[in-house]
Amino acid sequence: MSGAGLDLAIIVIYFVVIIGIGLYASRGQKTMETYALGNRSMPWWAVLASILASEISAGTFLGTPSEGYSSRNFLYAQLVIGTIIARLLVAGIFIKPFYDLKVVSIYEFLEIRFGKITRRLASFVFLLTRSLASGSRIYVAAILLVLAWEVMHPEFLTLEPAARFQQELTIYIGAVIVLTFMTALYTTFGGIKAVVWTDLIQVTLMFGSAAYVFFWLLGKTGGWDGFVSSVTQPAFISSGTDAAKSVGQNVKSVLEQEYTLWAALLGSVFTTLATHGTDQDMVQRMLTSKDHKRGQKAVILSGLIDLPVVLGFLAIGILLFRYYDIHVDRRPEHDPGIFAWFMVHDLAPGLRGLLAAGLFATAMGSLSTALNALATTFTKDWYVGYFRPAATSNEQFRVARLSTIGFAIFLALIGIATAWIKLKNPDLRIIPIVLGSFGYTYGSLLGVFLIGMLTKTRGNCTGNMIAMLAGFLVVAVLTDLPNDVWKMVVNHQGLITLPDGTQKMAALPAYKLPDWMPVIEFPWRIMFGTLTTVLVGLCFPRKGAAYVPQTL
């Protein structure tokens, strides 16, 4: 068997096993509760694996090594400090009220606490934002298939730019469709049980393949001494401040940096509170446990495991830099996803197929959880909550299956659009694309949940709508979003001056920001959106009777 044939055989076996497990898990499913929550019968350790599979997406698998490759340090891992703190807060604040009310969609809590309008608005924000984030992740996994195509068809590299763009986009379209179809197949039939059990296998495969690559690279690049010599300083912690600057200048500087200790202790805490406390995709995993204590255990342990996982992927990126510093002739001209490049060009057949299966495992794991959560949210919050309140559990089950297919199509279209944007803008980095999309809206979502969880007498639907809009607008202004949209749509070219004083032709902005105003990086977006939403929402008193969490 040829090398490519062996790789393909391993990948096919992986797909057959995963889909088989998904279909096996579909036995006996006839109700919405079984489809969405698995009758709350899943063991906590399987839920833990599912949470990890949802978190460790293809963006992490390929994007985190790219961060290590470009920076050659572990500063990105600082953000994990905040995620651990935030998970303790999620366990203490969010999970028990969801169990007490026996909600299937967590946005049901907002209706009980505030009213239907808040629930529908929050649900819509989740459906849109999660679709954008999860759809963009499908593109990341497709990178490997595109690079493999280039290796098997070297004439592809000699094409004119326009022809190459068209052919590369066509390959991306095919890859996105295949990955989405395979994932949607077992998710549609198997529901949350299929998601959790396949996630367990996918996480095991991902950890195993990543560990193998780490030690393989370590042996090829001079061992631990060579690795340590390649790490730049500061290696783990950076405050992002400069004693020579004023307080105002340092604040602006910190907000304009992605990976600092301040981003970890503040920005990352708010980000994880939003993703693990107010995102149906993640919380639904926790709600499949038998009780709230097991759900709390799963989310806390997932945070502790995150730190060595992120450190490991960053270390792989640093070793890749050292590997290509030794083998300069094999280094890519630009970073197409350096880990994917390495897998296609420098791993032996068989091992390459195993690692490819690990990549597809991470992509399919995060995609399957997203599809199940999106379908559950649409069914409970819109089909039942708006269109057909009297729907039986069996009817809801059928709608959830159909909406899983619908969201699979929608996410595939987003993945294709992301590929188009990346091909048009090769310098875009993966992690900001995947993590940045929900930064504009999840702050508003978290703010409303915090008002509902932590206050007894504040907040109503009118105030929540105004507060959520204010949160979005503040983040849009602080990230210079209007100018970004203007450049994409109008693309009026002119000379701009770079920080080093040089000039180049680029798209001109619609307006110029004041010099004192920071353009915040993605770890800070949710924090500013949350604080704005809370401050505005607290100005409005509660109207009528409402559920008040017992912890207050």
XYZ file of C-alpha atoms in Angstrom, residues 439-440 444 467-482 517-518 520 524-525 527-533 536:
32
model
C -16.291 38.922 21.462
C -18.769 41.410 20.045
C -23.980 41.408 26.316
C -28.183 47.217 27.851
C -27.282 44.480 25.359
C -27.273 46.975 22.488
C -25.072 49.327 24.517
C -22.651 46.488 25.252
C -22.339 45.645 21.563
C -21.860 49.282 20.515
C -19.132 49.923 23.091
C -17.160 46.870 21.934
C -17.680 47.836 18.272
C -16.251 51.310 18.896
C -13.336 50.072 21.024
C -12.339 47.501 18.380
C -12.672 50.021 15.533
C -15.251 47.748 13.879
C -16.873 50.516 11.762
C -8.127 55.797 22.509
C -7.028 52.121 22.494
C -8.670 46.640 22.217
C -10.752 42.281 26.267
C -13.901 42.429 24.173
C -15.119 42.191 29.540
C -16.025 45.615 28.161
C -19.284 44.310 26.696
C -20.230 42.675 30.007
C -19.439 45.682 32.199
C -21.365 48.015 29.901
C -24.387 45.692 29.810
C -26.889 49.913 31.934
